[in-house]
Amino acid sequence: MSQRTCLSVILAAGEGTRMKSAVAKVLHPIAGLPMVAHVIKAAEAAGSGDLALVIGHGADEMRKATQKFALKAELFVQDKRLGTAHAVLAARDAISKGYDDILVMFGDTPLIDPEVLVAARLKLAEGAAVVVVGFRTSNPSGYGRLIEKGGKLIAIREEKDCTDEEKKITFCNGGLMAIAGKHALQLLDQVGNNNAKGEYYLTDIVEIAGGQGLDVVAAEAGFENVLGINNRAELAEAEGIWQTRRRREAMLSGVTLIAPETVFFSYDTEIGADTIVEPNVWFGPGVTIATGAKIHAFSHIEGATIASNCDVGPYARLRPGSDLRQKAKVGNFCEVKQAVIEEGAKVNHLTYIGDARVGAGANIGAGTITCNYDGYSKFFTDIGEGAFVGSNSSLVAPVTIGKGGYVASGSVITESVPDDGLAFGRARQRTLPGKGKELRERFASAAARKKG
Ligand code: UD1
Ligand code: MG
């Protein structure tokens, strides 16, 4: 298979009006990645080296967005939405370069399993000219029906063009097709628009190919693979299916999820064996977790690297650039951003560490804040190895706490503390013996005078 060349044509010229969105439908994310990028990833995983993305509405937006996830994709604009065959032909220049296999996919069908694409390509390799990916459903309404005769696929009939008898067929067109490259253009060029919708239907190439004596076959796949998204309810349904698949994969690879249905992964979350994830944890994009970590309940983690045996949460927020080295601890109600927490360091309670380094073994007391921002620029706080920062301290960046340095509780530190130094950044305490009692009596008699 690997020696066969393959182009994937991904159709995304639909307007997606039912999303009720200013954002193009296929750019709505599933697991943090635009749905069309999921399609592209599947195409690539199935060995499709080249990609053609057919867009219509919002071409500029799409061009900008695809820079992030589909640098290799060539964009084609379908000016008028005249049907799926017309859309595929918008990519004529790419198709005519000559490929063994052409895969046609929809940009709004993000759960396609690469295995299904591989299976379709295999059928091309075995000599089929057209492979249609079909699925069975008890509710076929709205889908094109696969018309078979003597075990052979002879046509696809769109719902609007079906007879009452044909409407009863439950084997439907999932929309995905694999076409032998050497036949693709001549088949597509013969498609007309003499049908109920007056559109150029891609599905018509089945009958055209059959008429030429070419081999046309159906490949069956599970419904999830061809689940198309038209509105936000379907978007959530697809997200749910994606998450269920991913949770299972994580558990089977050695990750403990105590309540899997409450843990949400991103498309790129990497998580090592023997990590335990407690209930209600959210992983945004860019998270890598090594082995044996504990992620306690209600933590929100994105753009973070967590080394082995770290302890995070409960209720921790790790923002992009958080880098926790082995056995580091970030405890409850702590926020970390763009900071390295070195080996064995502890940031345990109600603390904000941003734009900083916390040296190995350092201990950050409850309520410590790195004051990293003056309203215009961000500044760095460097906390040395083994330093101890007393509770409720503000470290006003740029500032350095030296190795083994001590900061007294409640300090506002504006000047750097040398290695092994001790800094008090607060007013000295005054204690007046007996003064408390005197004050209480004075206030009590004042109140009595007012009443009387
Ligand atoms: C299509 C199939 C139908 C199948 C169903 C599966 C055809 C004629 N029909 O119907 O057999 O059961 O998908 O979901 O292919 N698009 C363009 N330009 C166009 C028209 C469509 O880019 O001019 C894109 C859409 O954005 C969408 C895809 O092609 O991603 C499918 O179009 P859609 O209108 O949803 O086709 P269906 O009527 O659902
Ligand atoms: Mg559709």
Short mmCIF file of N, CA and C in Angstrom, two decimals, residues 130-276:
data_model
loop_
_atom_site.label_atom_id
_atom_site.label_comp_id
_atom_site.label_asym_id
_atom_site.label_seq_id
_atom_site.Cartn_x
_atom_site.Cartn_y
_atom_site.Cartn_z
N VAL A 130 -14.27 2.36 -7.62
CA VAL A 130 -14.93 3.23 -6.65
C VAL A 130 -15.29 2.41 -5.40
N VAL A 131 -14.94 2.95 -4.24
CA VAL A 131 -15.32 2.29 -2.99
C VAL A 131 -16.17 3.28 -2.19
N VAL A 132 -17.35 2.84 -1.79
CA VAL A 132 -18.25 3.71 -1.04
C VAL A 132 -18.30 3.22 0.40
N VAL A 133 -18.10 4.12 1.35
CA VAL A 133 -18.19 3.71 2.75
C VAL A 133 -19.64 3.86 3.21
N GLY A 134 -20.25 2.73 3.52
CA GLY A 134 -21.66 2.72 3.92
C GLY A 134 -21.82 2.36 5.37
N PHE A 135 -23.01 2.61 5.89
CA PHE A 135 -23.32 2.21 7.27
C PHE A 135 -24.77 1.80 7.34
N ARG A 136 -25.09 1.03 8.36
CA ARG A 136 -26.48 0.60 8.52
C ARG A 136 -27.13 1.36 9.65
N THR A 137 -28.37 1.74 9.45
CA THR A 137 -29.08 2.50 10.48
C THR A 137 -30.57 2.17 10.41
N SER A 138 -31.22 2.25 11.58
CA SER A 138 -32.66 2.00 11.57
C SER A 138 -33.40 3.28 11.17
N ASN A 139 -32.67 4.39 11.13
CA ASN A 139 -33.30 5.66 10.77
C ASN A 139 -32.55 6.31 9.60
N PRO A 140 -32.78 5.81 8.39
CA PRO A 140 -31.97 6.24 7.24
C PRO A 140 -32.38 7.59 6.65
N SER A 141 -33.37 8.21 7.23
CA SER A 141 -33.92 9.41 6.59
C SER A 141 -32.85 10.50 6.41
N GLY A 142 -32.80 11.05 5.22
CA GLY A 142 -31.84 12.10 4.91
C GLY A 142 -30.58 11.61 4.20
N TYR A 143 -30.33 10.30 4.27
CA TYR A 143 -29.11 9.77 3.66
C TYR A 143 -29.37 9.19 2.28
N GLY A 144 -28.30 9.16 1.50
CA GLY A 144 -28.37 8.47 0.21
C GLY A 144 -28.41 6.97 0.48
N ARG A 145 -29.28 6.25 -0.28
CA ARG A 145 -29.40 4.80 -0.06
C ARG A 145 -28.50 4.04 -1.04
N LEU A 146 -27.87 2.98 -0.54
CA LEU A 146 -27.04 2.14 -1.40
C LEU A 146 -27.92 1.09 -2.06
N ILE A 147 -27.99 1.18 -3.37
CA ILE A 147 -28.84 0.25 -4.13
C ILE A 147 -27.97 -0.90 -4.62
N GLU A 148 -28.28 -2.09 -4.16
CA GLU A 148 -27.47 -3.26 -4.55
C GLU A 148 -28.29 -4.22 -5.41
N LYS A 149 -27.58 -4.90 -6.25
CA LYS A 149 -28.26 -5.90 -7.10
C LYS A 149 -27.29 -7.07 -7.25
N GLY A 150 -27.78 -8.23 -6.87
CA GLY A 150 -26.92 -9.42 -6.95
C GLY A 150 -25.63 -9.24 -6.16
N GLY A 151 -25.74 -8.60 -4.99
CA GLY A 151 -24.56 -8.41 -4.14
C GLY A 151 -23.62 -7.32 -4.64
N LYS A 152 -24.02 -6.64 -5.71
CA LYS A 152 -23.15 -5.57 -6.24
C LYS A 152 -23.78 -4.21 -6.02
N LEU A 153 -22.97 -3.22 -5.75
CA LEU A 153 -23.47 -1.86 -5.58
C LEU A 153 -23.68 -1.26 -6.98
N ILE A 154 -24.91 -0.89 -7.28
CA ILE A 154 -25.14 -0.37 -8.63
C ILE A 154 -25.45 1.12 -8.65
N ALA A 155 -25.93 1.65 -7.53
CA ALA A 155 -26.23 3.09 -7.53
C ALA A 155 -26.37 3.60 -6.10
N ILE A 156 -26.26 4.91 -5.96
CA ILE A 156 -26.64 5.55 -4.70
C ILE A 156 -27.77 6.50 -5.04
N ARG A 157 -28.85 6.37 -4.32
CA ARG A 157 -30.00 7.25 -4.60
C ARG A 157 -30.18 8.20 -3.42
N GLU A 158 -30.15 9.49 -3.71
CA GLU A 158 -30.41 10.48 -2.66
C GLU A 158 -31.86 10.37 -2.21
N GLU A 159 -32.09 10.63 -0.95
CA GLU A 159 -33.43 10.48 -0.37
C GLU A 159 -34.52 11.13 -1.24
N LYS A 160 -34.23 12.35 -1.69
CA LYS A 160 -35.24 13.09 -2.46
C LYS A 160 -35.57 12.46 -3.80
N ASP A 161 -34.67 11.60 -4.29
CA ASP A 161 -34.89 10.95 -5.58
C ASP A 161 -35.34 9.50 -5.44
N CYS A 162 -35.51 9.05 -4.20
CA CYS A 162 -35.87 7.64 -3.95
C CYS A 162 -37.35 7.36 -4.20
N THR A 163 -37.61 6.14 -4.67
CA THR A 163 -39.00 5.64 -4.69
C THR A 163 -39.34 5.23 -3.26
N ASP A 164 -40.64 5.00 -3.00
CA ASP A 164 -41.04 4.57 -1.66
C ASP A 164 -40.34 3.28 -1.26
N GLU A 165 -40.18 2.40 -2.23
CA GLU A 165 -39.52 1.11 -1.98
C GLU A 165 -38.05 1.34 -1.59
N GLU A 166 -37.38 2.21 -2.36
CA GLU A 166 -35.96 2.49 -2.09
C GLU A 166 -35.77 3.17 -0.73
N LYS A 167 -36.75 3.94 -0.33
CA LYS A 167 -36.64 4.63 0.97
C LYS A 167 -36.55 3.67 2.14
N LYS A 168 -37.02 2.41 1.92
CA LYS A 168 -36.98 1.42 3.00
C LYS A 168 -35.58 0.84 3.22
N ILE A 169 -34.69 1.10 2.27
CA ILE A 169 -33.32 0.55 2.39
C ILE A 169 -32.62 1.21 3.59
N THR A 170 -31.94 0.38 4.41
CA THR A 170 -31.29 0.92 5.60
C THR A 170 -29.76 0.94 5.48
N PHE A 171 -29.25 0.51 4.34
CA PHE A 171 -27.80 0.58 4.09
C PHE A 171 -27.55 1.93 3.39
N CYS A 172 -26.82 2.82 4.06
CA CYS A 172 -26.73 4.21 3.58
C CYS A 172 -25.32 4.63 3.22
N ASN A 173 -25.26 5.70 2.47
CA ASN A 173 -23.98 6.28 2.09
C ASN A 173 -23.46 7.15 3.23
N GLY A 174 -22.27 6.82 3.71
CA GLY A 174 -21.67 7.61 4.78
C GLY A 174 -21.04 8.89 4.24
N GLY A 175 -20.86 8.95 2.92
CA GLY A 175 -20.31 10.16 2.31
C GLY A 175 -18.86 10.01 1.89
N LEU A 176 -18.16 9.07 2.52
CA LEU A 176 -16.75 8.88 2.18
C LEU A 176 -16.61 8.00 0.96
N MET A 177 -15.68 8.37 0.11
CA MET A 177 -15.46 7.55 -1.06
C MET A 177 -13.98 7.44 -1.37
N ALA A 178 -13.62 6.31 -1.92
CA ALA A 178 -12.27 6.16 -2.46
C ALA A 178 -12.42 5.89 -3.95
N ILE A 179 -11.66 6.65 -4.73
CA ILE A 179 -11.80 6.54 -6.19
C ILE A 179 -10.41 6.28 -6.78
N ALA A 180 -10.36 5.34 -7.72
CA ALA A 180 -9.08 5.08 -8.39
C ALA A 180 -8.69 6.34 -9.16
N GLY A 181 -7.51 6.83 -8.92
CA GLY A 181 -7.08 8.10 -9.51
C GLY A 181 -7.18 8.11 -11.02
N LYS A 182 -6.88 6.97 -11.65
CA LYS A 182 -6.87 6.97 -13.12
C LYS A 182 -8.27 7.13 -13.72
N HIS A 183 -9.31 6.87 -12.92
CA HIS A 183 -10.67 7.04 -13.43
C HIS A 183 -11.36 8.29 -12.90
N ALA A 184 -10.79 8.91 -11.88
CA ALA A 184 -11.52 9.92 -11.12
C ALA A 184 -12.08 11.05 -11.99
N LEU A 185 -11.23 11.68 -12.78
CA LEU A 185 -11.71 12.87 -13.50
C LEU A 185 -12.74 12.53 -14.56
N GLN A 186 -12.51 11.44 -15.30
CA GLN A 186 -13.49 11.12 -16.35
C GLN A 186 -14.85 10.75 -15.74
N LEU A 187 -14.83 10.11 -14.56
CA LEU A 187 -16.11 9.78 -13.91
C LEU A 187 -16.81 11.06 -13.44
N LEU A 188 -16.05 11.92 -12.78
CA LEU A 188 -16.64 13.15 -12.23
C LEU A 188 -17.16 14.07 -13.33
N ASP A 189 -16.44 14.10 -14.45
CA ASP A 189 -16.84 14.99 -15.54
C ASP A 189 -18.15 14.55 -16.20
N GLN A 190 -18.54 13.30 -15.96
CA GLN A 190 -19.80 12.84 -16.57
C GLN A 190 -21.03 13.07 -15.69
N VAL A 191 -20.79 13.54 -14.48
CA VAL A 191 -21.93 13.74 -13.57
C VAL A 191 -22.77 14.93 -14.05
N GLY A 192 -24.08 14.73 -14.13
CA GLY A 192 -24.99 15.82 -14.49
C GLY A 192 -25.78 16.27 -13.28
N ASN A 193 -26.73 17.16 -13.51
CA ASN A 193 -27.49 17.66 -12.36
C ASN A 193 -29.00 17.45 -12.53
N ASN A 194 -29.33 16.41 -13.27
CA ASN A 194 -30.74 16.13 -13.51
C ASN A 194 -31.33 15.31 -12.36
N ASN A 195 -31.59 16.00 -11.24
CA ASN A 195 -32.14 15.30 -10.07
C ASN A 195 -32.99 16.29 -9.26
N ALA A 196 -33.57 15.80 -8.18
CA ALA A 196 -34.52 16.61 -7.42
C ALA A 196 -33.94 17.93 -6.91
N LYS A 197 -32.67 17.91 -6.57
CA LYS A 197 -32.06 19.14 -6.04
C LYS A 197 -31.34 19.97 -7.11
N GLY A 198 -31.24 19.42 -8.30
CA GLY A 198 -30.53 20.15 -9.36
C GLY A 198 -29.05 20.32 -9.04
N GLU A 199 -28.48 19.37 -8.31
CA GLU A 199 -27.07 19.45 -7.92
C GLU A 199 -26.24 18.39 -8.64
N TYR A 200 -24.95 18.64 -8.71
CA TYR A 200 -24.03 17.63 -9.24
C TYR A 200 -23.65 16.71 -8.08
N TYR A 201 -24.20 15.51 -8.11
CA TYR A 201 -24.01 14.57 -7.01
C TYR A 201 -22.77 13.72 -7.23
N LEU A 202 -21.89 13.70 -6.26
CA LEU A 202 -20.74 12.81 -6.29
C LEU A 202 -21.19 11.35 -6.39
N THR A 203 -22.31 11.09 -5.72
CA THR A 203 -22.82 9.72 -5.64
C THR A 203 -23.15 9.13 -7.01
N ASP A 204 -23.36 9.98 -8.01
CA ASP A 204 -23.70 9.49 -9.35
C ASP A 204 -22.56 8.72 -10.01
N ILE A 205 -21.34 8.90 -9.50
CA ILE A 205 -20.22 8.19 -10.18
C ILE A 205 -20.34 6.68 -9.99
N VAL A 206 -21.13 6.24 -9.02
CA VAL A 206 -21.32 4.80 -8.82
C VAL A 206 -21.98 4.19 -10.06
N GLU A 207 -23.08 4.81 -10.47
CA GLU A 207 -23.81 4.29 -11.63
C GLU A 207 -22.97 4.44 -12.91
N ILE A 208 -22.28 5.58 -13.01
CA ILE A 208 -21.47 5.85 -14.21
C ILE A 208 -20.36 4.80 -14.32
N ALA A 209 -19.67 4.54 -13.21
CA ALA A 209 -18.58 3.56 -13.23
C ALA A 209 -19.13 2.18 -13.55
N GLY A 210 -20.27 1.83 -12.93
CA GLY A 210 -20.89 0.52 -13.19
C GLY A 210 -21.21 0.36 -14.67
N GLY A 211 -21.71 1.43 -15.27
CA GLY A 211 -22.06 1.41 -16.69
C GLY A 211 -20.85 1.17 -17.58
N GLN A 212 -19.68 1.53 -17.09
CA GLN A 212 -18.45 1.33 -17.87
C GLN A 212 -17.83 -0.03 -17.58
N GLY A 213 -18.54 -0.83 -16.75
CA GLY A 213 -18.02 -2.16 -16.42
C GLY A 213 -16.92 -2.11 -15.36
N LEU A 214 -16.78 -0.95 -14.71
CA LEU A 214 -15.76 -0.86 -13.65
C LEU A 214 -16.30 -1.45 -12.35
N ASP A 215 -15.40 -1.85 -11.51
CA ASP A 215 -15.78 -2.50 -10.26
C ASP A 215 -16.12 -1.45 -9.19
N VAL A 216 -17.32 -1.55 -8.65
CA VAL A 216 -17.74 -0.61 -7.60
C VAL A 216 -18.12 -1.42 -6.37
N VAL A 217 -17.59 -1.08 -5.23
CA VAL A 217 -17.90 -1.86 -4.03
C VAL A 217 -18.25 -0.96 -2.85
N ALA A 218 -18.99 -1.54 -1.90
CA ALA A 218 -19.30 -0.82 -0.66
C ALA A 218 -18.46 -1.40 0.46
N ALA A 219 -17.98 -0.53 1.33
CA ALA A 219 -17.25 -0.98 2.52
C ALA A 219 -18.06 -0.51 3.71
N GLU A 220 -18.40 -1.43 4.61
CA GLU A 220 -19.26 -1.04 5.72
C GLU A 220 -18.43 -0.54 6.91
N ALA A 221 -18.94 0.50 7.55
CA ALA A 221 -18.25 1.04 8.73
C ALA A 221 -19.30 1.38 9.78
N GLY A 222 -18.86 1.51 11.03
CA GLY A 222 -19.77 1.90 12.10
C GLY A 222 -20.24 3.33 11.91
N PHE A 223 -21.43 3.61 12.39
CA PHE A 223 -22.05 4.93 12.17
C PHE A 223 -21.18 6.08 12.67
N GLU A 224 -20.51 5.88 13.82
CA GLU A 224 -19.67 6.95 14.39
C GLU A 224 -18.70 7.52 13.37
N ASN A 225 -18.17 6.63 12.54
CA ASN A 225 -17.17 7.05 11.55
C ASN A 225 -17.67 8.09 10.58
N VAL A 226 -18.97 8.07 10.35
CA VAL A 226 -19.52 8.96 9.33
C VAL A 226 -20.47 9.99 9.94
N LEU A 227 -20.42 10.10 11.27
CA LEU A 227 -21.30 11.06 11.95
C LEU A 227 -20.98 12.48 11.49
N GLY A 228 -21.93 13.10 10.81
CA GLY A 228 -21.73 14.46 10.31
C GLY A 228 -22.26 15.46 11.32
N ILE A 229 -21.61 16.60 11.39
CA ILE A 229 -22.01 17.60 12.37
C ILE A 229 -22.65 18.80 11.69
N ASN A 230 -23.86 19.10 12.11
CA ASN A 230 -24.57 20.23 11.51
C ASN A 230 -24.95 21.29 12.53
N ASN A 231 -25.01 20.90 13.80
CA ASN A 231 -25.39 21.87 14.83
C ASN A 231 -24.61 21.58 16.11
N ARG A 232 -24.83 22.43 17.12
CA ARG A 232 -24.02 22.28 18.33
C ARG A 232 -24.38 21.04 19.14
N ALA A 233 -25.59 20.54 18.96
CA ALA A 233 -25.96 19.31 19.68
C ALA A 233 -25.15 18.14 19.11
N GLU A 234 -25.02 18.12 17.79
CA GLU A 234 -24.23 17.05 17.16
C GLU A 234 -22.74 17.23 17.47
N LEU A 235 -22.34 18.49 17.62
CA LEU A 235 -20.94 18.76 17.99
C LEU A 235 -20.65 18.14 19.35
N ALA A 236 -21.56 18.34 20.30
CA ALA A 236 -21.39 17.78 21.64
C ALA A 236 -21.43 16.25 21.61
N GLU A 237 -22.28 15.72 20.73
CA GLU A 237 -22.38 14.25 20.61
C GLU A 237 -21.04 13.68 20.12
N ALA A 238 -20.47 14.35 19.13
CA ALA A 238 -19.18 13.89 18.59
C ALA A 238 -18.09 14.03 19.64
N GLU A 239 -18.12 15.13 20.38
CA GLU A 239 -17.14 15.32 21.46
C GLU A 239 -17.24 14.16 22.45
N GLY A 240 -18.47 13.81 22.81
CA GLY A 240 -18.70 12.72 23.76
C GLY A 240 -18.12 11.40 23.26
N ILE A 241 -18.35 11.12 21.99
CA ILE A 241 -17.84 9.86 21.42
C ILE A 241 -16.31 9.88 21.42
N TRP A 242 -15.76 11.04 21.04
CA TRP A 242 -14.29 11.16 21.01
C TRP A 242 -13.72 10.93 22.40
N GLN A 243 -14.31 11.57 23.40
CA GLN A 243 -13.80 11.45 24.77
C GLN A 243 -13.91 10.02 25.26
N THR A 244 -15.01 9.36 24.96
CA THR A 244 -15.18 7.97 25.40
C THR A 244 -14.08 7.08 24.82
N ARG A 245 -13.81 7.27 23.54
CA ARG A 245 -12.74 6.50 22.89
C ARG A 245 -11.40 6.76 23.57
N ARG A 246 -11.12 8.04 23.83
CA ARG A 246 -9.80 8.43 24.36
C ARG A 246 -9.62 7.95 25.80
N ARG A 247 -10.69 8.03 26.59
CA ARG A 247 -10.60 7.58 27.98
C ARG A 247 -10.27 6.09 28.02
N ARG A 248 -10.93 5.35 27.17
CA ARG A 248 -10.70 3.91 27.13
C ARG A 248 -9.26 3.61 26.75
N GLU A 249 -8.79 4.34 25.73
CA GLU A 249 -7.41 4.16 25.28
C GLU A 249 -6.43 4.45 26.43
N ALA A 250 -6.71 5.54 27.18
CA ALA A 250 -5.83 5.91 28.30
C ALA A 250 -5.83 4.80 29.35
N MET A 251 -7.00 4.30 29.70
CA MET A 251 -7.08 3.26 30.73
C MET A 251 -6.38 1.99 30.27
N LEU A 252 -6.58 1.64 28.99
CA LEU A 252 -5.95 0.41 28.50
C LEU A 252 -4.44 0.55 28.42
N SER A 253 -3.96 1.82 28.41
CA SER A 253 -2.50 1.99 28.37
C SER A 253 -1.93 2.19 29.77
N GLY A 254 -2.75 1.97 30.80
CA GLY A 254 -2.19 1.95 32.15
C GLY A 254 -2.48 3.16 33.02
N VAL A 255 -3.38 4.03 32.58
CA VAL A 255 -3.73 5.21 33.37
C VAL A 255 -5.00 4.89 34.17
N THR A 256 -5.01 5.23 35.45
CA THR A 256 -6.22 5.02 36.25
C THR A 256 -7.10 6.26 36.17
N LEU A 257 -8.32 6.07 35.73
CA LEU A 257 -9.31 7.15 35.76
C LEU A 257 -10.40 6.68 36.71
N ILE A 258 -10.53 7.34 37.83
CA ILE A 258 -11.47 6.84 38.84
C ILE A 258 -12.91 7.01 38.36
N ALA A 259 -13.18 8.14 37.75
CA ALA A 259 -14.51 8.38 37.16
C ALA A 259 -14.28 8.86 35.74
N PRO A 260 -14.04 7.92 34.81
CA PRO A 260 -13.61 8.30 33.46
C PRO A 260 -14.53 9.30 32.77
N GLU A 261 -15.83 9.18 33.02
CA GLU A 261 -16.77 10.05 32.31
C GLU A 261 -16.65 11.51 32.74
N THR A 262 -15.84 11.80 33.76
CA THR A 262 -15.69 13.20 34.20
C THR A 262 -14.32 13.78 33.85
N VAL A 263 -13.53 13.02 33.11
CA VAL A 263 -12.19 13.48 32.74
C VAL A 263 -12.19 13.81 31.25
N PHE A 264 -11.68 14.99 30.90
CA PHE A 264 -11.72 15.43 29.50
C PHE A 264 -10.31 15.64 28.96
N PHE A 265 -10.03 14.97 27.86
CA PHE A 265 -8.71 15.06 27.25
C PHE A 265 -8.74 15.99 26.05
N SER A 266 -7.55 16.44 25.64
CA SER A 266 -7.43 17.14 24.37
C SER A 266 -6.85 16.17 23.34
N TYR A 267 -6.92 16.60 22.10
CA TYR A 267 -6.45 15.74 21.01
C TYR A 267 -5.00 15.31 21.19
N ASP A 268 -4.22 16.13 21.91
CA ASP A 268 -2.79 15.84 22.00
C ASP A 268 -2.32 15.51 23.41
N THR A 269 -3.23 15.22 24.34
CA THR A 269 -2.82 14.91 25.71
C THR A 269 -1.99 13.63 25.71
N GLU A 270 -0.84 13.72 26.38
CA GLU A 270 -0.01 12.51 26.54
C GLU A 270 0.05 12.21 28.01
N ILE A 271 -0.21 10.98 28.37
CA ILE A 271 -0.29 10.66 29.79
C ILE A 271 0.28 9.28 30.04
N GLY A 272 1.24 9.20 30.97
CA GLY A 272 1.99 7.96 31.17
C GLY A 272 1.30 6.98 32.09
N ALA A 273 1.76 5.75 32.04
CA ALA A 273 1.18 4.67 32.85
C ALA A 273 1.34 4.96 34.33
N ASP A 274 0.44 4.39 35.09
CA ASP A 274 0.43 4.53 36.55
C ASP A 274 0.19 5.95 37.03
N THR A 275 -0.26 6.80 36.16
CA THR A 275 -0.75 8.09 36.61
C THR A 275 -2.20 7.88 37.03
N ILE A 276 -2.58 8.53 38.12
CA ILE A 276 -3.96 8.40 38.60
C ILE A 276 -4.64 9.75 38.42
#
